[in-house]
Short mmCIF file of N, CA and C in Angstrom, two decimals:
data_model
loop_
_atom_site.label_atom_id
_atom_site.label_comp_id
_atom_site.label_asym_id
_atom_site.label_seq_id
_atom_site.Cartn_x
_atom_site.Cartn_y
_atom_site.Cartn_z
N UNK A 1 -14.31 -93.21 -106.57
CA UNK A 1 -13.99 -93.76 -105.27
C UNK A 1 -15.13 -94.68 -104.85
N UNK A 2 -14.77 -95.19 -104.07
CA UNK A 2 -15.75 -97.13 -104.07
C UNK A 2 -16.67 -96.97 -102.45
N UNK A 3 -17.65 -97.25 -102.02
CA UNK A 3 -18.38 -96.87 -100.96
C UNK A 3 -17.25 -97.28 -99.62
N UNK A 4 -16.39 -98.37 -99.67
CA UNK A 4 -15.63 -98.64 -98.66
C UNK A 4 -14.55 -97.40 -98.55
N UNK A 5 -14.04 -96.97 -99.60
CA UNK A 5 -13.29 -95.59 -99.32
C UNK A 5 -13.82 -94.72 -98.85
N UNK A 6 -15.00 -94.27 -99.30
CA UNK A 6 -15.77 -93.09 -98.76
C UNK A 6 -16.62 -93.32 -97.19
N UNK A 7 -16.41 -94.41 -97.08
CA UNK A 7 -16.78 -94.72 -95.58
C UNK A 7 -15.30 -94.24 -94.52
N UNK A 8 -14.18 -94.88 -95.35
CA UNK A 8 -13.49 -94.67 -94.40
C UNK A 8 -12.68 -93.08 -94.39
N UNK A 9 -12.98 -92.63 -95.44
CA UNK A 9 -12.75 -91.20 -95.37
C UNK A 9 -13.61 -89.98 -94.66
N UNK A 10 -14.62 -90.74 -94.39
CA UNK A 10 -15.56 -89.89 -93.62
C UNK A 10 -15.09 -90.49 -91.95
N UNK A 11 -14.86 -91.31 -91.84
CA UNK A 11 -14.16 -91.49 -90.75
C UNK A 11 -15.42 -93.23 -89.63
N UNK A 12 -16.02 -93.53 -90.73
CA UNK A 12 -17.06 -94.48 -90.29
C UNK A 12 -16.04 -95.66 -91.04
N UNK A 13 -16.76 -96.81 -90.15
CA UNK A 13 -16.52 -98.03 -89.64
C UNK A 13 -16.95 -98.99 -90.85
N UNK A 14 -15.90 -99.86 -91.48
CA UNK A 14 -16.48 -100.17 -93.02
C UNK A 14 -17.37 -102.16 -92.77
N UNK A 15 -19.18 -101.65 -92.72
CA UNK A 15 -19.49 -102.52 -92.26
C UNK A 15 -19.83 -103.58 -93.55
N UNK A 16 -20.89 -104.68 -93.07
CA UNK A 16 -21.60 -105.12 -94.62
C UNK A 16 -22.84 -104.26 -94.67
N UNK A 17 -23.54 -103.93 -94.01
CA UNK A 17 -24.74 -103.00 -93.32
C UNK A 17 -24.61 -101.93 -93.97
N UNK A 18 -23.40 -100.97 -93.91
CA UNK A 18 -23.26 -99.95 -94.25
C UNK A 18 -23.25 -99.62 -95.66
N UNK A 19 -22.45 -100.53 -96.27
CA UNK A 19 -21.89 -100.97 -97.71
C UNK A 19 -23.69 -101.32 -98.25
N UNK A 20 -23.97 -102.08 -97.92
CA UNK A 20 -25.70 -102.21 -98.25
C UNK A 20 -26.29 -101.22 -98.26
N UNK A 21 -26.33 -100.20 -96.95
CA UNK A 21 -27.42 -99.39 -97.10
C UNK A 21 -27.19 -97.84 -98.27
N UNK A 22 -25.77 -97.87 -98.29
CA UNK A 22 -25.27 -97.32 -99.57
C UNK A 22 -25.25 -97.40 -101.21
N UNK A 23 -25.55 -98.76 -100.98
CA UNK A 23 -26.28 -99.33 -102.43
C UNK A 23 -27.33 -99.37 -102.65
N UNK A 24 -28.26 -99.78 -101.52
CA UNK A 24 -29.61 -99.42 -101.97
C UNK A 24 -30.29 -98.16 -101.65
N UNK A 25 -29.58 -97.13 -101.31
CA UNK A 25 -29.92 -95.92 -101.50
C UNK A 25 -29.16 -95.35 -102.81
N UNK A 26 -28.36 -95.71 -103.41
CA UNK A 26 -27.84 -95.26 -104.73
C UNK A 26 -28.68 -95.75 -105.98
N UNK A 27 -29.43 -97.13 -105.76
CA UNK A 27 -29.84 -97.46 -106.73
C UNK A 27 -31.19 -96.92 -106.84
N UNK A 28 -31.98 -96.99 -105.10
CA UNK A 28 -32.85 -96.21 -105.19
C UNK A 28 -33.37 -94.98 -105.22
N UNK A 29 -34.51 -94.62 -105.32
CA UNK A 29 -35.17 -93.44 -105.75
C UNK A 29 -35.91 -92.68 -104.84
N UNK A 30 -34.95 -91.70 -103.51
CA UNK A 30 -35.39 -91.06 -102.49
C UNK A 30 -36.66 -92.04 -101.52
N UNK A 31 -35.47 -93.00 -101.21
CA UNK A 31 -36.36 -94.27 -100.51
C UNK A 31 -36.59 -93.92 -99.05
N UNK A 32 -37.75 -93.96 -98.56
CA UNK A 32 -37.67 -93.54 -96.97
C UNK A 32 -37.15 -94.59 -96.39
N UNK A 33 -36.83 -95.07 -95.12
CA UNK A 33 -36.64 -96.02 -94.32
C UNK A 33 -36.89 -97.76 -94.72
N UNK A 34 -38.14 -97.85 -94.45
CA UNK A 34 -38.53 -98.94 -94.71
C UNK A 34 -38.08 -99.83 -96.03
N UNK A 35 -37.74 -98.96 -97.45
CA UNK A 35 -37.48 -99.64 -98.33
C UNK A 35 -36.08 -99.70 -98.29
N UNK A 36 -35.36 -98.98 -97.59
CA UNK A 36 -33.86 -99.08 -97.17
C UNK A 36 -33.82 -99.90 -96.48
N UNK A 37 -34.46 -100.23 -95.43
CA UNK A 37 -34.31 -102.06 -94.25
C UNK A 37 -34.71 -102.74 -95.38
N UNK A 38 -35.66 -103.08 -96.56
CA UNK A 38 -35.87 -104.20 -96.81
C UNK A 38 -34.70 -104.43 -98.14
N UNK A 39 -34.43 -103.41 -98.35
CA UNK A 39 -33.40 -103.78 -99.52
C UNK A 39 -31.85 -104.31 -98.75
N UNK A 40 -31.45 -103.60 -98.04
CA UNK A 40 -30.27 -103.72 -96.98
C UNK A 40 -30.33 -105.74 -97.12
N UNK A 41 -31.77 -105.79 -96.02
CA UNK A 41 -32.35 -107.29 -95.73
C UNK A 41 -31.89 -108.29 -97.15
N UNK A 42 -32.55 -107.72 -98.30
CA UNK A 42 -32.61 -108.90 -99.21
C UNK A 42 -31.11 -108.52 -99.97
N UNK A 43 -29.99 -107.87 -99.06
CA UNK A 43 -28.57 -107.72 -99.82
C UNK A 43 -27.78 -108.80 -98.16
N UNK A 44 -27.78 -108.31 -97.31
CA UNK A 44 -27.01 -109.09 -96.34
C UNK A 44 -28.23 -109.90 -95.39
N UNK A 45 -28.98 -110.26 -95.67
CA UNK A 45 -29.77 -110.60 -94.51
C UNK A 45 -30.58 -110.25 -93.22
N UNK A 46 -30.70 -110.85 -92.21
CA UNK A 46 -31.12 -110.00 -90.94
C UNK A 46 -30.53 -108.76 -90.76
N UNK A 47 -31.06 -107.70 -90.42
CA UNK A 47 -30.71 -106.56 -89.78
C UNK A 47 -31.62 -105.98 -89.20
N UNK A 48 -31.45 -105.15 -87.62
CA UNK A 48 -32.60 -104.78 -87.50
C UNK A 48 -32.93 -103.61 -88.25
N UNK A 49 -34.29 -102.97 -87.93
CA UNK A 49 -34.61 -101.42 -88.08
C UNK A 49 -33.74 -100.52 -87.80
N UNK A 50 -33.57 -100.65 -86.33
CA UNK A 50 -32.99 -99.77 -85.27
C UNK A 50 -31.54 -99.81 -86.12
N UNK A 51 -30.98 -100.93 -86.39
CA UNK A 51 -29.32 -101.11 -87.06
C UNK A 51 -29.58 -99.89 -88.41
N UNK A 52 -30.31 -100.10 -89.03
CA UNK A 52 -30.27 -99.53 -90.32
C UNK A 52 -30.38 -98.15 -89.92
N UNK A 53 -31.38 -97.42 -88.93
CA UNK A 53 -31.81 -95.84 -88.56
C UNK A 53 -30.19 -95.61 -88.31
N UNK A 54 -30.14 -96.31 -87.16
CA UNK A 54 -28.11 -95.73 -86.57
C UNK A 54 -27.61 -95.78 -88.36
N UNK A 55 -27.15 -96.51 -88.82
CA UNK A 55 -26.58 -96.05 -89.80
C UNK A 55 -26.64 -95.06 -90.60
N UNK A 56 -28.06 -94.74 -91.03
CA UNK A 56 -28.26 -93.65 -91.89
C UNK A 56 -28.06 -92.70 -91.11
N UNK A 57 -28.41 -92.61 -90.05
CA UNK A 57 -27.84 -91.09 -89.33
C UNK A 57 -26.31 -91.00 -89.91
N UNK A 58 -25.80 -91.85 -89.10
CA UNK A 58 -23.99 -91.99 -89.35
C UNK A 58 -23.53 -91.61 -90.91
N UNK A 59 -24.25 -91.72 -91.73
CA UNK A 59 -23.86 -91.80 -93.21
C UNK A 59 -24.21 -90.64 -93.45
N UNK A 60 -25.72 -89.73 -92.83
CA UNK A 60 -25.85 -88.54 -92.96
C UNK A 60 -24.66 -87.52 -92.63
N UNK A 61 -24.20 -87.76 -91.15
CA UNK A 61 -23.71 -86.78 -90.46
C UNK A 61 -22.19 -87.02 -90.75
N UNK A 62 -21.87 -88.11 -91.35
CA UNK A 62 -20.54 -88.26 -92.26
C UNK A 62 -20.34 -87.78 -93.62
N UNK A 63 -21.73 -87.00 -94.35
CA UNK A 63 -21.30 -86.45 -95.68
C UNK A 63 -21.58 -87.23 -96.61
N UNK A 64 -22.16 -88.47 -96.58
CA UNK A 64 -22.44 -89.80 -97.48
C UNK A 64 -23.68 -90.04 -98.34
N UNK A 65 -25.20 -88.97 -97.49
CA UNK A 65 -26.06 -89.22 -97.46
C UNK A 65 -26.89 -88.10 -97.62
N UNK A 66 -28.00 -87.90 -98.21
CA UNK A 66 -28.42 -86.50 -97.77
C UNK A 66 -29.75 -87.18 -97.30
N UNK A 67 -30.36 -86.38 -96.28
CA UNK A 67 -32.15 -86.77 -95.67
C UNK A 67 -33.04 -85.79 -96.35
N UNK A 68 -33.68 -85.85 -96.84
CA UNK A 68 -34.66 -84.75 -97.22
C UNK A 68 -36.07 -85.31 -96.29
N UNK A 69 -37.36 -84.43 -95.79
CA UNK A 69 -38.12 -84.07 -95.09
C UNK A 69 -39.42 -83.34 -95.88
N UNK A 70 -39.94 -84.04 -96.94
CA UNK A 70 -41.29 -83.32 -97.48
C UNK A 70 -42.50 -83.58 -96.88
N UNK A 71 -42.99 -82.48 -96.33
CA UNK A 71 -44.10 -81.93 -95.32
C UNK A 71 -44.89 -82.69 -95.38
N UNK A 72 -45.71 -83.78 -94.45
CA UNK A 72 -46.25 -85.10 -94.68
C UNK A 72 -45.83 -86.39 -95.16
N UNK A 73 -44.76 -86.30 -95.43
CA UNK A 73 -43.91 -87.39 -95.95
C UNK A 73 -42.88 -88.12 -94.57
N UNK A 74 -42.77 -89.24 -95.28
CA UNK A 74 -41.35 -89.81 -94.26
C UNK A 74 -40.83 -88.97 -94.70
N UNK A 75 -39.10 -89.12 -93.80
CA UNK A 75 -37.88 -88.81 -94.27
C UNK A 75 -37.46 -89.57 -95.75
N UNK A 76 -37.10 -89.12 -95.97
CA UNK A 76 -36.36 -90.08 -97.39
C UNK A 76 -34.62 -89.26 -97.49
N UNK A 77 -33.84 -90.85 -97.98
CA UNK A 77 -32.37 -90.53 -98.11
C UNK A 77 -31.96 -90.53 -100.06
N UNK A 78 -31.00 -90.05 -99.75
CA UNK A 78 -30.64 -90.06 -101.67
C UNK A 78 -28.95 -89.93 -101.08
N UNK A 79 -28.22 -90.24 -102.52
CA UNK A 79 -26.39 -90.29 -102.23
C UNK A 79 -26.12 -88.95 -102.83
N UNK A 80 -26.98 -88.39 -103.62
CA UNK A 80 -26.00 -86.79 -104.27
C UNK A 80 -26.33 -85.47 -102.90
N UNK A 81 -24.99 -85.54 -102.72
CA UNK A 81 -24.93 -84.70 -101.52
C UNK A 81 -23.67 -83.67 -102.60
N UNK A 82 -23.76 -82.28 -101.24
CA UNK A 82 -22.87 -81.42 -101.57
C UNK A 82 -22.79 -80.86 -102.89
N UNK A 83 -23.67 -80.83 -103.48
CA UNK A 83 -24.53 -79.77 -104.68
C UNK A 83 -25.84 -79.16 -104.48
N UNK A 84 -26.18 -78.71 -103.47
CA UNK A 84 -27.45 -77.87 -102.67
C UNK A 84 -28.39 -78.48 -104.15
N UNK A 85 -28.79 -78.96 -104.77
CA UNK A 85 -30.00 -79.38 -105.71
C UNK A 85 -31.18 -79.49 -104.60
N UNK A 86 -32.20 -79.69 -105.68
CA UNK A 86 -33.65 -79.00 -104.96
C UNK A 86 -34.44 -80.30 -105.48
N UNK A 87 -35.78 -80.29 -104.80
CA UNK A 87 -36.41 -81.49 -105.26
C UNK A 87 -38.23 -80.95 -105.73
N UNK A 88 -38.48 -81.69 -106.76
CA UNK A 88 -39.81 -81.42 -107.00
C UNK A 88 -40.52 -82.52 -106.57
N UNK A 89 -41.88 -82.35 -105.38
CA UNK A 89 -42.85 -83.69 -104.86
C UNK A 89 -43.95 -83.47 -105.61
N UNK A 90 -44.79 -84.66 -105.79
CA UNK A 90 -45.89 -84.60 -106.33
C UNK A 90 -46.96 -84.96 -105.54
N UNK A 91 -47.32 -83.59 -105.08
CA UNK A 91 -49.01 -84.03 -104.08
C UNK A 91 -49.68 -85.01 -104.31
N UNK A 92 -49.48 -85.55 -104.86
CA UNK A 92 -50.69 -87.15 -105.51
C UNK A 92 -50.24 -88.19 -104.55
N UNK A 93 -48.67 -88.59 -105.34
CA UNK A 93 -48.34 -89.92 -105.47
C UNK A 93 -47.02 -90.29 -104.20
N UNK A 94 -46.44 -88.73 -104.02
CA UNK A 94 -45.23 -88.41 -103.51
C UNK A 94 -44.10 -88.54 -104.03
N UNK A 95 -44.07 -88.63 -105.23
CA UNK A 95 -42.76 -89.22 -106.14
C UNK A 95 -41.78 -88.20 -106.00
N UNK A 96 -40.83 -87.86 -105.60
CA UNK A 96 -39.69 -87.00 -105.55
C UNK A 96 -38.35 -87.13 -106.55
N UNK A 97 -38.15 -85.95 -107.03
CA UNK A 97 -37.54 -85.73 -108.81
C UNK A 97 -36.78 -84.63 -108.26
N UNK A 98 -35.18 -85.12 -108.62
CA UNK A 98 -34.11 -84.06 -108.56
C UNK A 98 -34.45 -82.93 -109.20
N UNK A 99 -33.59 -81.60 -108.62
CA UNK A 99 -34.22 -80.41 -109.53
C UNK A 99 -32.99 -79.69 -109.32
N UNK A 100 -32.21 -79.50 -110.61
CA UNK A 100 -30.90 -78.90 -110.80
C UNK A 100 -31.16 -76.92 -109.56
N UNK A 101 -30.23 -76.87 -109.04
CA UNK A 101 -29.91 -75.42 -108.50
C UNK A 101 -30.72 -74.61 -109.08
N UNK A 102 -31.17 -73.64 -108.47
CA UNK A 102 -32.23 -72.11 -109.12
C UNK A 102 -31.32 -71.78 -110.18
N UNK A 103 -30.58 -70.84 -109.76
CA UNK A 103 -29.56 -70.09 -110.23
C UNK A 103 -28.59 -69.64 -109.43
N UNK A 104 -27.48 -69.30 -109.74
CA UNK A 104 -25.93 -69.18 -109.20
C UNK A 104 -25.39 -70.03 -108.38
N UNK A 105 -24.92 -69.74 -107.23
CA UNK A 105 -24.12 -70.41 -106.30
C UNK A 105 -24.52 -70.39 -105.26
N UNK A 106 -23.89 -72.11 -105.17
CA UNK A 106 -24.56 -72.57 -103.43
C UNK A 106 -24.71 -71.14 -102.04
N UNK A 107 -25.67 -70.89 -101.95
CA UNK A 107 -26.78 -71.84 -101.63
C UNK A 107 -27.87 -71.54 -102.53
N UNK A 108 -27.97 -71.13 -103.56
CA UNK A 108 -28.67 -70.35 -104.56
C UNK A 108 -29.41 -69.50 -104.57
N UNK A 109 -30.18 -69.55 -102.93
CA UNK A 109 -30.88 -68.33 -103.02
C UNK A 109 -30.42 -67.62 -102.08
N UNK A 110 -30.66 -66.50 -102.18
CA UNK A 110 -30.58 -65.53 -100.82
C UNK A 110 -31.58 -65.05 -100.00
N UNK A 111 -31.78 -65.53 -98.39
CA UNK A 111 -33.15 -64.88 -98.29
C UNK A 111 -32.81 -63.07 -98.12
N UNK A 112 -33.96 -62.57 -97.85
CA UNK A 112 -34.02 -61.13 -97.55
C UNK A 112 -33.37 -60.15 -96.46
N UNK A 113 -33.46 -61.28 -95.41
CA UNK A 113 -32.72 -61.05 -94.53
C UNK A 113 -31.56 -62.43 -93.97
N UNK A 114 -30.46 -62.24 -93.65
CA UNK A 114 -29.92 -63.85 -93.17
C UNK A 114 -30.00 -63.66 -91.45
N UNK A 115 -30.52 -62.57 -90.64
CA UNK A 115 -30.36 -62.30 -89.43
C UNK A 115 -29.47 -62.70 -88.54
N UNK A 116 -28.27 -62.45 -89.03
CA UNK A 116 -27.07 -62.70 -88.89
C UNK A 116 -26.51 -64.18 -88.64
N UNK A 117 -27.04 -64.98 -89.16
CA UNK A 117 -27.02 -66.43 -90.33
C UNK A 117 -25.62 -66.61 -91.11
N UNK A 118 -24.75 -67.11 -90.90
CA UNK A 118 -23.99 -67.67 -92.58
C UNK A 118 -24.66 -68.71 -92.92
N UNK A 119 -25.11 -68.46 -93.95
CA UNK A 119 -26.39 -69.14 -94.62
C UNK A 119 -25.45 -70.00 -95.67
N UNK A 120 -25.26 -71.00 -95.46
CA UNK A 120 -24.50 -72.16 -96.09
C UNK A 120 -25.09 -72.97 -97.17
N UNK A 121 -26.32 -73.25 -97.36
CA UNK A 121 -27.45 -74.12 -97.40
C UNK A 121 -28.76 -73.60 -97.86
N UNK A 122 -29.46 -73.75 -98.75
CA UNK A 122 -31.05 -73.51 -99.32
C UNK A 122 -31.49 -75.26 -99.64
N UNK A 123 -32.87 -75.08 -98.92
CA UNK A 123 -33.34 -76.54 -99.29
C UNK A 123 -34.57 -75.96 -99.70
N UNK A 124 -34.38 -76.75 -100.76
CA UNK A 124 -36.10 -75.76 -101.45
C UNK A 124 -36.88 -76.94 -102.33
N UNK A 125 -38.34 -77.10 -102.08
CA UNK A 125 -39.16 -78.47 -102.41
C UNK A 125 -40.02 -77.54 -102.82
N UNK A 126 -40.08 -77.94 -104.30
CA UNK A 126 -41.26 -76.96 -105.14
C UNK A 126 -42.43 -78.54 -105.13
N UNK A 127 -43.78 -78.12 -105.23
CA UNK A 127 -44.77 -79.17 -104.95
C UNK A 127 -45.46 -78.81 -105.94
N UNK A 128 -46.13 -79.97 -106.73
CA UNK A 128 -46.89 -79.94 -107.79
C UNK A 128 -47.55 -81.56 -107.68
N UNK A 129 -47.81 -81.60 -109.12
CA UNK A 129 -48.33 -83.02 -109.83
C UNK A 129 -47.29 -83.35 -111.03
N UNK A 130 -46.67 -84.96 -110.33
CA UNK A 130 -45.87 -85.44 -111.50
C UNK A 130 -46.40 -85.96 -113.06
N UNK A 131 -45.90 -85.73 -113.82
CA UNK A 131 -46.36 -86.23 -115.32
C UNK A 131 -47.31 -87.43 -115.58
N UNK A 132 -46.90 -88.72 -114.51
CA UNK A 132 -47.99 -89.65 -114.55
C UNK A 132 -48.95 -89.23 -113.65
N UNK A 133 -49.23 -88.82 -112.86
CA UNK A 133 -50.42 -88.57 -111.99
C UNK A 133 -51.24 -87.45 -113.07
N UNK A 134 -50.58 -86.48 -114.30
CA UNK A 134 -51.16 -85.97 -114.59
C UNK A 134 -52.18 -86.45 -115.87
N UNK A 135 -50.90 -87.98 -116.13
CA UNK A 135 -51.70 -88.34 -117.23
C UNK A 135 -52.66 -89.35 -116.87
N UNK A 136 -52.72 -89.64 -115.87
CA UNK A 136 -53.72 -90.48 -115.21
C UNK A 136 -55.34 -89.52 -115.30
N UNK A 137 -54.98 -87.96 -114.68
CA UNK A 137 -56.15 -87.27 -115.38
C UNK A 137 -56.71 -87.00 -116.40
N UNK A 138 -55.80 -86.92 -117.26
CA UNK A 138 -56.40 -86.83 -118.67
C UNK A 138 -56.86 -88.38 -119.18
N UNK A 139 -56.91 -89.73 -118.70
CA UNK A 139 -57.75 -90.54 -119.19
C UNK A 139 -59.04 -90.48 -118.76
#
């Protein structure tokens, strides 16, 4: 299905803006904000900031988009939504790397207690050092 379908199946408004900021978050690689306005920019032209934030909300809260939030980090967006996957950051550089499910089924983990929670959802950011930052130490 083509980003204009999935816009309008989520029930959003099929823009050029939108259609942009969907591509360059597909092509890119858990891009925060800023590289989403400038890619958007060098696909349709002017747009503001503010145009691009409203959208990604809208694309979030339509199912289109996922936001992830690593502790000192911008926000950053990615398109694989609705497979609870997990992300590995790298304290160095910040590079963020998909990380297939723990084990079993969404939401994969269980906490100990859900305190009376339907716990739908596990977002889990394991933190380390990525492979180039590590081989940067060993020279």
């Amino acid at each position: 299905m083509g980003d204009e379908a999935r816009l309008r199946e989520a029930g959003l408004r099929v823009t050029a803006a939108r259609l942009a900021i969907m591509q360059t978050v597909r092509e890119g690689d858990h891009l925060d904000v800023d590289a989403v306005h400038r890619g958007v920019r060098d696909r349709v032209g002017q747009v503001s900031l503010q145009a691009v934030y409203d959208s990604l909300h809208a694309l979030q809260r339509g199912g289109l988009l996922r936001r992830i939030e690593p502790a000192g980090s911008p926000a950053r967006y990615e398109t694989r939504v609705g497979d609870n996957h997990h992300h590995l950051v790298c304290r160095r550089c910040g590079k963020v790397t998909d990380v297939d499910c723990a084990v079993g089924h969404a939401p994969c983990l269980t906490p100990a207690s859900d305190a009376g929670y339907l716990v739908d959802e596990a977002d889990v950011i394991y933190w380390g050092v990525c492979p180039d930052c590590r081989s940067e130490d060993a020279r």
